[in-house]
Short mmCIF file of N, CA and C in Angstrom, two decimals:
data_model
loop_
_atom_site.label_atom_id
_atom_site.label_comp_id
_atom_site.label_asym_id
_atom_site.label_seq_id
_atom_site.Cartn_x
_atom_site.Cartn_y
_atom_site.Cartn_z
N MET W 1 111.53 45.03 36.84
CA MET W 1 110.95 46.45 36.95
C MET W 1 111.05 47.04 38.27
N GLU W 2 111.49 48.27 38.40
CA GLU W 2 111.48 48.91 39.73
C GLU W 2 110.01 49.27 40.04
N MET W 3 109.78 49.03 41.41
CA MET W 3 108.48 49.16 41.97
C MET W 3 108.47 50.23 43.11
N LEU W 4 107.70 51.28 42.87
CA LEU W 4 107.46 52.33 43.94
C LEU W 4 106.21 52.18 44.66
N LYS W 5 106.27 52.09 45.97
CA LYS W 5 105.11 52.04 46.76
C LYS W 5 104.53 53.43 47.12
N VAL W 6 103.23 53.58 46.81
CA VAL W 6 102.57 54.90 47.01
C VAL W 6 101.55 54.84 48.05
N SER W 7 101.55 55.75 49.02
CA SER W 7 100.50 55.74 50.04
C SER W 7 99.60 57.01 49.83
N ALA W 8 98.49 57.02 50.76
CA ALA W 8 97.63 58.17 50.65
C ALA W 8 98.28 59.50 51.10
N GLN W 9 99.51 59.27 51.79
CA GLN W 9 100.16 60.46 52.27
C GLN W 9 101.26 60.82 51.41
N SER W 10 101.52 60.03 50.37
CA SER W 10 102.74 60.22 49.35
C SER W 10 102.33 61.80 48.70
N ASN W 11 103.46 62.49 48.47
CA ASN W 11 103.46 63.66 47.69
C ASN W 11 103.49 63.42 46.15
N PRO W 12 102.49 63.61 45.48
CA PRO W 12 102.41 63.27 44.03
C PRO W 12 103.57 63.83 43.27
N LYS W 13 103.97 64.98 43.55
CA LYS W 13 105.12 65.52 42.80
C LYS W 13 106.41 64.93 43.02
N SER W 14 106.64 64.45 44.37
CA SER W 14 107.78 63.83 44.75
C SER W 14 107.76 62.23 43.96
N VAL W 15 106.57 61.71 44.03
CA VAL W 15 106.50 60.37 43.37
C VAL W 15 106.69 60.59 41.84
N ALA W 16 106.25 61.59 41.38
CA ALA W 16 106.39 61.78 39.85
C ALA W 16 107.82 61.99 39.45
N GLY W 17 108.56 62.80 40.34
CA GLY W 17 110.08 62.91 40.20
C GLY W 17 110.79 61.60 40.17
N ALA W 18 110.52 60.65 41.19
CA ALA W 18 111.10 59.37 41.32
C ALA W 18 110.66 58.55 40.13
N LEU W 19 109.47 58.62 39.70
CA LEU W 19 108.98 57.82 38.53
C LEU W 19 109.77 58.23 37.35
N ALA W 20 109.82 59.50 37.08
CA ALA W 20 110.56 59.98 35.82
C ALA W 20 112.01 59.60 35.90
N ALA W 21 112.64 59.56 36.99
CA ALA W 21 114.01 59.03 37.07
C ALA W 21 114.12 57.66 36.78
N VAL W 22 113.24 56.76 37.31
CA VAL W 22 113.24 55.42 36.99
C VAL W 22 112.96 55.19 35.46
N LEU W 23 111.96 55.92 35.07
CA LEU W 23 111.63 55.77 33.57
C LEU W 23 112.87 56.13 32.54
N ARG W 24 113.52 57.20 32.89
CA ARG W 24 114.64 57.60 32.14
C ARG W 24 115.70 56.58 32.11
N GLU W 25 115.92 55.97 33.32
CA GLU W 25 117.02 54.93 33.42
C GLU W 25 116.67 53.50 32.89
N LYS W 26 115.37 53.18 33.30
CA LYS W 26 115.12 51.71 32.96
C LYS W 26 114.04 51.55 31.79
N GLY W 27 113.46 52.64 31.47
CA GLY W 27 112.53 52.56 30.36
C GLY W 27 111.06 52.34 30.71
N SER W 28 110.88 51.66 31.91
CA SER W 28 109.48 51.57 32.51
C SER W 28 109.57 51.45 33.93
N ALA W 29 108.42 51.59 34.54
CA ALA W 29 108.35 51.61 36.13
C ALA W 29 106.99 51.08 36.53
N GLU W 30 106.87 50.75 37.87
CA GLU W 30 105.83 50.19 38.40
C GLU W 30 105.44 50.99 39.82
N LEU W 31 104.08 51.27 39.95
CA LEU W 31 103.63 51.85 41.13
C LEU W 31 102.70 50.86 41.83
N GLN W 32 102.82 50.87 43.09
CA GLN W 32 101.83 49.89 43.87
C GLN W 32 101.06 50.72 44.91
N ALA W 33 99.81 50.59 44.84
CA ALA W 33 98.90 51.36 45.88
C ALA W 33 97.75 50.50 46.50
N VAL W 34 97.71 50.72 47.67
CA VAL W 34 96.57 50.07 48.54
C VAL W 34 95.65 51.05 49.04
N GLY W 35 94.40 51.02 48.50
CA GLY W 35 93.37 51.97 49.04
C GLY W 35 93.19 53.14 48.15
N ALA W 36 91.95 53.71 48.17
CA ALA W 36 91.54 54.81 47.28
C ALA W 36 92.44 56.07 47.44
N GLY W 37 92.92 56.36 48.53
CA GLY W 37 93.77 57.44 48.72
C GLY W 37 95.08 57.28 48.04
N ALA W 38 95.69 56.09 48.06
CA ALA W 38 96.98 55.74 47.53
C ALA W 38 96.82 55.74 46.02
N VAL W 39 95.66 55.15 45.52
CA VAL W 39 95.35 55.21 44.06
C VAL W 39 95.36 56.53 43.44
N ASN W 40 94.55 57.39 44.20
CA ASN W 40 94.44 58.78 43.77
C ASN W 40 95.90 59.49 43.75
N GLN W 41 96.69 59.34 44.70
CA GLN W 41 98.06 59.96 44.56
C GLN W 41 98.79 59.38 43.49
N SER W 42 98.61 58.14 43.15
CA SER W 42 99.48 57.41 42.04
C SER W 42 99.04 58.06 40.72
N ILE W 43 97.67 58.28 40.54
CA ILE W 43 97.42 58.80 39.32
C ILE W 43 97.71 60.25 39.19
N LYS W 44 97.73 60.97 40.13
CA LYS W 44 98.22 62.33 40.11
C LYS W 44 99.68 62.33 39.78
N ALA W 45 100.51 61.47 40.44
CA ALA W 45 101.92 61.31 40.19
C ALA W 45 102.20 60.98 38.66
N ILE W 46 101.32 60.08 38.08
CA ILE W 46 101.52 59.64 36.67
C ILE W 46 101.23 61.00 35.77
N ALA W 47 100.16 61.60 36.04
CA ALA W 47 99.80 62.77 35.24
C ALA W 47 100.90 63.88 35.33
N ILE W 48 101.43 64.07 36.44
CA ILE W 48 102.54 64.94 36.69
C ILE W 48 103.84 64.46 35.89
N ALA W 49 104.17 63.19 36.01
CA ALA W 49 105.39 62.55 35.42
C ALA W 49 105.27 62.67 33.90
N ARG W 50 104.00 62.59 33.38
CA ARG W 50 103.96 62.79 31.80
C ARG W 50 104.61 64.14 31.57
N GLY W 51 104.33 65.13 32.33
CA GLY W 51 104.99 66.54 31.91
C GLY W 51 106.51 66.48 32.10
N PHE W 52 106.99 65.56 33.02
CA PHE W 52 108.37 65.52 33.25
C PHE W 52 109.13 64.91 32.14
N VAL W 53 108.54 63.94 31.46
CA VAL W 53 109.31 63.10 30.44
C VAL W 53 108.85 63.52 28.99
N ALA W 54 107.79 64.27 28.91
CA ALA W 54 107.29 64.71 27.56
C ALA W 54 108.49 65.37 26.81
N PRO W 55 109.18 66.25 27.52
CA PRO W 55 110.28 66.96 26.80
C PRO W 55 111.43 65.88 26.24
N ASN W 56 111.44 64.72 26.78
CA ASN W 56 112.32 63.72 26.30
C ASN W 56 111.66 62.86 25.16
N GLY W 57 110.47 63.35 24.76
CA GLY W 57 109.83 62.62 23.57
C GLY W 57 108.98 61.45 24.06
N ILE W 58 108.86 61.27 25.41
CA ILE W 58 108.20 60.03 25.89
C ILE W 58 106.78 60.42 26.08
N ASP W 59 105.78 59.76 25.49
CA ASP W 59 104.32 59.77 25.70
C ASP W 59 103.97 58.65 26.68
N LEU W 60 103.78 59.02 27.92
CA LEU W 60 103.58 57.96 29.03
C LEU W 60 102.15 57.45 29.06
N VAL W 61 102.00 56.22 29.19
CA VAL W 61 100.69 55.57 29.47
C VAL W 61 100.74 54.71 30.53
N THR W 62 99.61 54.28 31.26
CA THR W 62 99.58 53.31 32.26
C THR W 62 98.71 52.25 32.11
N ILE W 63 98.99 51.10 32.72
CA ILE W 63 98.08 49.85 32.62
C ILE W 63 97.82 49.49 34.13
N PRO W 64 96.58 49.75 34.48
CA PRO W 64 96.26 49.37 35.91
C PRO W 64 95.90 47.81 35.95
N ALA W 65 96.31 47.19 37.11
CA ALA W 65 96.02 45.74 37.28
C ALA W 65 95.87 45.47 38.68
N PHE W 66 94.98 44.48 38.98
CA PHE W 66 94.82 44.10 40.46
C PHE W 66 95.92 43.13 40.79
N THR W 67 96.36 43.14 42.07
CA THR W 67 97.16 42.24 42.56
C THR W 67 97.06 41.92 44.00
N GLU W 68 97.36 40.73 44.45
CA GLU W 68 97.09 40.31 45.73
C GLU W 68 98.43 40.58 46.55
N ILE W 69 98.35 41.18 47.68
CA ILE W 69 99.52 41.34 48.52
C ILE W 69 99.26 41.00 50.01
N THR W 70 100.18 40.65 50.79
CA THR W 70 99.94 40.44 52.21
C THR W 70 100.47 41.59 52.96
N ILE W 71 99.65 42.11 53.81
CA ILE W 71 100.12 43.27 54.83
C ILE W 71 99.66 42.66 56.14
N ASP W 72 100.69 42.57 57.09
CA ASP W 72 100.55 42.19 58.41
C ASP W 72 99.79 40.81 58.40
N GLY W 73 100.11 39.99 57.57
CA GLY W 73 99.38 38.61 57.57
C GLY W 73 97.91 38.62 56.94
N GLU W 74 97.51 39.84 56.54
CA GLU W 74 96.21 39.76 55.90
C GLU W 74 96.39 39.98 54.35
N GLU W 75 95.53 39.22 53.69
CA GLU W 75 95.44 39.36 52.14
C GLU W 75 94.69 40.80 51.70
N ARG W 76 95.52 41.50 51.00
CA ARG W 76 94.73 42.78 50.50
C ARG W 76 94.96 42.85 49.00
N THR W 77 93.98 43.44 48.39
CA THR W 77 93.99 43.70 46.92
C THR W 77 94.59 45.06 46.70
N SER W 78 95.75 45.20 45.97
CA SER W 78 96.41 46.30 45.67
C SER W 78 96.32 46.50 44.22
N ILE W 79 96.47 47.90 43.87
CA ILE W 79 96.55 48.19 42.35
C ILE W 79 97.93 48.39 42.01
N ARG W 80 98.31 47.85 40.89
CA ARG W 80 99.67 48.02 40.42
C ARG W 80 99.53 48.74 39.07
N PHE W 81 100.23 49.77 38.90
CA PHE W 81 100.29 50.58 37.72
C PHE W 81 101.64 50.33 37.05
N ILE W 82 101.49 49.76 35.78
CA ILE W 82 102.76 49.62 34.97
C ILE W 82 102.75 50.91 34.15
N VAL W 83 103.81 51.71 34.31
CA VAL W 83 103.96 52.91 33.52
C VAL W 83 105.03 52.78 32.56
N GLU W 84 104.74 53.13 31.24
CA GLU W 84 105.54 52.87 30.19
C GLU W 84 105.36 53.97 29.15
N PRO W 85 106.44 54.09 28.17
CA PRO W 85 106.12 54.96 27.10
C PRO W 85 105.22 54.20 26.07
N ARG W 86 104.38 55.03 25.36
CA ARG W 86 103.29 54.38 24.53
C ARG W 86 103.99 53.49 23.50
N MET G 1 84.96 62.30 21.47
CA MET G 1 85.17 61.10 22.35
C MET G 1 84.05 61.05 23.38
N GLU G 2 83.47 59.83 23.53
CA GLU G 2 82.51 59.70 24.52
C GLU G 2 82.97 59.78 26.03
N MET G 3 82.23 60.48 26.83
CA MET G 3 82.81 60.72 28.25
C MET G 3 81.85 60.21 29.26
N LEU G 4 82.39 59.31 30.06
CA LEU G 4 81.57 58.56 31.23
C LEU G 4 81.97 59.19 32.50
N LYS G 5 81.02 59.66 33.24
CA LYS G 5 81.29 60.20 34.61
C LYS G 5 81.19 59.12 35.58
N VAL G 6 82.30 59.16 36.43
CA VAL G 6 82.37 58.08 37.46
C VAL G 6 82.34 58.70 38.91
N SER G 7 81.60 58.12 39.76
CA SER G 7 81.51 58.56 41.11
C SER G 7 82.03 57.52 42.02
N ALA G 8 82.19 57.96 43.35
CA ALA G 8 82.70 57.02 44.32
C ALA G 8 81.83 55.89 44.51
N GLN G 9 80.41 56.12 44.17
CA GLN G 9 79.45 55.08 44.41
C GLN G 9 79.27 54.28 43.08
N SER G 10 79.99 54.68 42.09
CA SER G 10 79.86 53.80 40.81
C SER G 10 80.37 52.29 40.86
N ASN G 11 79.64 51.43 40.23
CA ASN G 11 80.02 49.91 40.36
C ASN G 11 81.07 49.85 39.27
N PRO G 12 82.25 49.48 39.59
CA PRO G 12 83.37 49.25 38.72
C PRO G 12 83.18 48.29 37.50
N LYS G 13 82.42 47.22 37.84
CA LYS G 13 82.01 46.28 36.76
C LYS G 13 81.02 46.95 35.80
N SER G 14 80.07 47.69 36.29
CA SER G 14 79.17 48.31 35.34
C SER G 14 79.86 49.28 34.51
N VAL G 15 80.59 50.16 35.15
CA VAL G 15 81.47 51.00 34.31
C VAL G 15 82.41 50.41 33.33
N ALA G 16 82.99 49.31 33.69
CA ALA G 16 83.75 48.58 32.85
C ALA G 16 82.95 48.12 31.57
N GLY G 17 81.72 47.57 31.74
CA GLY G 17 80.90 47.28 30.72
C GLY G 17 80.60 48.25 29.75
N ALA G 18 80.38 49.52 30.26
CA ALA G 18 79.85 50.68 29.52
C ALA G 18 81.16 50.98 28.67
N LEU G 19 82.34 51.07 29.33
CA LEU G 19 83.53 51.40 28.73
C LEU G 19 83.85 50.63 27.66
N ALA G 20 83.83 49.12 27.84
CA ALA G 20 84.10 48.24 26.75
C ALA G 20 83.15 48.45 25.55
N ALA G 21 81.83 48.76 25.82
CA ALA G 21 80.93 48.98 24.81
C ALA G 21 81.38 50.21 23.83
N VAL G 22 81.67 51.38 24.50
CA VAL G 22 82.10 52.59 23.95
C VAL G 22 83.42 52.28 23.07
N LEU G 23 84.39 51.54 23.77
CA LEU G 23 85.60 51.25 23.06
C LEU G 23 85.37 50.39 21.81
N ARG G 24 84.53 49.45 21.97
CA ARG G 24 84.30 48.50 20.71
C ARG G 24 83.75 49.48 19.56
N GLU G 25 82.79 50.38 19.95
CA GLU G 25 82.13 51.15 18.98
C GLU G 25 82.84 52.32 18.31
N LYS G 26 83.49 52.96 19.32
CA LYS G 26 84.22 54.15 18.90
C LYS G 26 85.79 54.10 18.82
N GLY G 27 86.34 53.07 19.39
CA GLY G 27 87.78 52.95 19.40
C GLY G 27 88.57 53.50 20.55
N SER G 28 87.86 54.54 21.21
CA SER G 28 88.44 55.14 22.50
C SER G 28 87.29 55.67 23.34
N ALA G 29 87.68 55.93 24.56
CA ALA G 29 86.59 56.46 25.56
C ALA G 29 87.33 57.37 26.49
N GLU G 30 86.45 58.00 27.35
CA GLU G 30 87.10 58.88 28.36
C GLU G 30 86.28 58.78 29.72
N LEU G 31 86.99 58.74 30.76
CA LEU G 31 86.41 58.63 32.13
C LEU G 31 86.53 59.92 32.79
N GLN G 32 85.58 60.48 33.55
CA GLN G 32 85.76 61.63 34.42
C GLN G 32 85.55 61.36 35.83
N ALA G 33 86.54 61.65 36.72
CA ALA G 33 86.38 61.40 38.05
C ALA G 33 86.75 62.57 39.02
N VAL G 34 85.86 62.91 39.95
CA VAL G 34 86.20 63.99 40.99
C VAL G 34 86.38 63.37 42.31
N GLY G 35 87.64 63.32 42.92
CA GLY G 35 87.75 62.89 44.33
C GLY G 35 88.36 61.46 44.23
N ALA G 36 89.15 61.06 45.31
CA ALA G 36 89.79 59.89 45.41
C ALA G 36 88.94 58.57 45.35
N GLY G 37 87.78 58.70 45.81
CA GLY G 37 86.82 57.46 45.67
C GLY G 37 86.49 57.22 44.18
N ALA G 38 86.11 58.34 43.43
CA ALA G 38 85.81 58.31 42.11
C ALA G 38 87.07 57.87 41.24
N VAL G 39 88.19 58.31 41.55
CA VAL G 39 89.34 57.95 40.90
C VAL G 39 89.62 56.42 41.03
N ASN G 40 89.51 55.88 42.27
CA ASN G 40 89.65 54.60 42.58
C ASN G 40 88.80 53.57 41.87
N GLN G 41 87.50 54.04 41.75
CA GLN G 41 86.42 53.29 40.94
C GLN G 41 86.72 53.30 39.47
N SER G 42 87.22 54.41 39.03
CA SER G 42 87.64 54.45 37.51
C SER G 42 88.74 53.46 37.27
N ILE G 43 89.74 53.49 38.12
CA ILE G 43 90.92 52.56 37.82
C ILE G 43 90.48 51.16 37.94
N LYS G 44 89.59 50.74 38.86
CA LYS G 44 89.24 49.36 38.90
C LYS G 44 88.44 49.16 37.67
N ALA G 45 87.57 50.05 37.17
CA ALA G 45 86.88 49.80 35.92
C ALA G 45 87.67 49.65 34.74
N ILE G 46 88.76 50.32 34.54
CA ILE G 46 89.71 50.09 33.49
C ILE G 46 90.49 48.79 33.60
N ALA G 47 90.77 48.46 34.85
CA ALA G 47 91.51 47.19 35.04
C ALA G 47 90.51 46.02 34.53
N ILE G 48 89.25 46.14 34.96
CA ILE G 48 88.23 45.12 34.56
C ILE G 48 87.97 45.17 33.05
N ALA G 49 87.78 46.36 32.55
CA ALA G 49 87.56 46.45 30.99
C ALA G 49 88.70 45.87 30.14
N ARG G 50 90.02 45.88 30.70
CA ARG G 50 91.09 45.36 30.02
C ARG G 50 90.61 43.88 29.76
N GLY G 51 90.14 43.13 30.67
CA GLY G 51 89.70 41.69 30.53
C GLY G 51 88.68 41.58 29.51
N PHE G 52 87.69 42.60 29.52
CA PHE G 52 86.58 42.51 28.62
C PHE G 52 87.05 42.57 27.08
N VAL G 53 87.88 43.45 26.75
CA VAL G 53 88.34 43.67 25.42
C VAL G 53 89.46 42.95 24.95
N ALA G 54 90.26 42.37 25.99
CA ALA G 54 91.58 41.44 25.57
C ALA G 54 91.14 40.44 24.43
N PRO G 55 90.02 39.74 24.65
CA PRO G 55 89.59 38.76 23.62
C PRO G 55 89.40 39.32 22.19
N ASN G 56 89.30 40.60 22.17
CA ASN G 56 89.05 41.25 20.86
C ASN G 56 90.50 41.84 20.32
N GLY G 57 91.51 41.33 20.96
CA GLY G 57 92.87 41.71 20.66
C GLY G 57 93.24 43.20 20.91
N ILE G 58 92.41 43.77 21.87
CA ILE G 58 92.74 45.15 22.37
C ILE G 58 93.47 45.12 23.69
N ASP G 59 94.70 45.78 23.54
CA ASP G 59 95.51 45.91 24.78
C ASP G 59 95.27 47.42 25.27
N LEU G 60 94.44 47.54 26.23
CA LEU G 60 93.93 48.79 26.75
C LEU G 60 94.97 49.51 27.59
N VAL G 61 95.27 50.80 27.37
CA VAL G 61 96.07 51.60 28.23
C VAL G 61 95.33 52.86 28.60
N THR G 62 95.80 53.51 29.60
CA THR G 62 95.01 54.80 29.98
C THR G 62 96.13 55.99 30.11
N ILE G 63 95.54 57.19 29.81
CA ILE G 63 96.45 58.39 30.04
C ILE G 63 95.57 59.33 31.02
N PRO G 64 96.15 59.49 32.37
CA PRO G 64 95.45 60.30 33.20
C PRO G 64 95.82 61.75 33.08
N ALA G 65 94.95 62.67 33.13
CA ALA G 65 95.14 64.05 32.96
C ALA G 65 94.40 64.89 33.85
N PHE G 66 94.80 66.01 34.34
CA PHE G 66 94.07 66.99 35.20
C PHE G 66 93.17 67.79 34.27
N THR G 67 92.01 68.12 34.77
CA THR G 67 91.13 69.07 34.08
C THR G 67 90.24 69.82 35.05
N GLU G 68 89.98 71.07 34.70
CA GLU G 68 89.24 71.92 35.64
C GLU G 68 87.78 71.83 35.19
N ILE G 69 86.88 71.48 36.16
CA ILE G 69 85.49 71.61 35.77
C ILE G 69 84.77 72.40 36.90
N THR G 70 83.63 72.86 36.61
CA THR G 70 82.77 73.69 37.52
C THR G 70 81.53 72.70 38.03
N ILE G 71 81.51 72.60 39.31
CA ILE G 71 80.40 71.92 39.97
C ILE G 71 79.79 72.95 40.96
N ASP G 72 78.42 73.08 40.70
CA ASP G 72 77.70 74.12 41.54
C ASP G 72 78.40 75.40 41.65
N GLY G 73 78.95 75.89 40.60
CA GLY G 73 79.61 77.25 40.60
C GLY G 73 80.97 77.24 41.11
N GLU G 74 81.47 76.11 41.61
CA GLU G 74 82.83 76.05 42.22
C GLU G 74 83.80 75.38 41.19
N GLU G 75 84.94 75.89 41.11
CA GLU G 75 86.14 75.22 40.36
C GLU G 75 86.62 73.99 41.00
N ARG G 76 86.60 72.85 40.42
CA ARG G 76 87.06 71.68 41.03
C ARG G 76 88.12 71.13 40.03
N THR G 77 89.11 70.33 40.58
CA THR G 77 90.05 69.72 39.58
C THR G 77 89.52 68.33 39.51
N SER G 78 89.26 67.76 38.32
CA SER G 78 88.83 66.45 38.13
C SER G 78 89.97 65.76 37.41
N ILE G 79 89.84 64.53 37.47
CA ILE G 79 90.82 63.52 36.67
C ILE G 79 90.06 62.99 35.47
N ARG G 80 90.71 63.19 34.30
CA ARG G 80 90.18 62.66 33.00
C ARG G 80 91.03 61.50 32.68
N PHE G 81 90.51 60.41 32.32
CA PHE G 81 91.25 59.15 31.94
C PHE G 81 90.93 59.04 30.41
N ILE G 82 91.95 59.14 29.54
CA ILE G 82 91.71 58.75 28.15
C ILE G 82 92.01 57.27 28.04
N VAL G 83 91.09 56.46 27.61
CA VAL G 83 91.34 55.05 27.62
C VAL G 83 91.32 54.57 26.12
N GLU G 84 92.41 54.04 25.77
CA GLU G 84 92.57 53.67 24.28
C GLU G 84 93.38 52.31 24.15
N PRO G 85 93.26 51.78 23.00
CA PRO G 85 94.22 50.63 22.57
C PRO G 85 95.53 51.18 22.62
N ARG G 86 96.47 50.27 22.99
CA ARG G 86 97.90 50.66 22.94
C ARG G 86 98.31 51.02 21.46
#
């Protein structure tokens, strides 16, 4: 599954566009966010992407999950969003 | 649909418990969050609630949506999470 990293500085509309492109090509996508700002931008991106793919008959849903990642040698908990048609 | 308000100070595990209770009783639930901190706690709560209802055979997904609300006479954009079995 294609994984897009989202930061607090990411533009939700740009992420939504990338997400819609991956969804149309692969059928599902994944976002990864570390921190409240990144999670917030991810959710906005998913809400916007719903509008992008709705005309293609896709009703987008997301499954949030915790995942451990290593950043600069430190263990951090990130949120992974699996984004799929219902 | 029952609506639970989540703030940046909300305890994700407590929200998850309330969410699971509403889901078992009504079949679906809604969270409302204003701001990045509240969105982050909502997402954690949904991820935790997935584990609470999985033994009941429920595969929980969420649909994020923008919604306009009025707080102290000011228009604010909040995020509404529709939480449902897949």
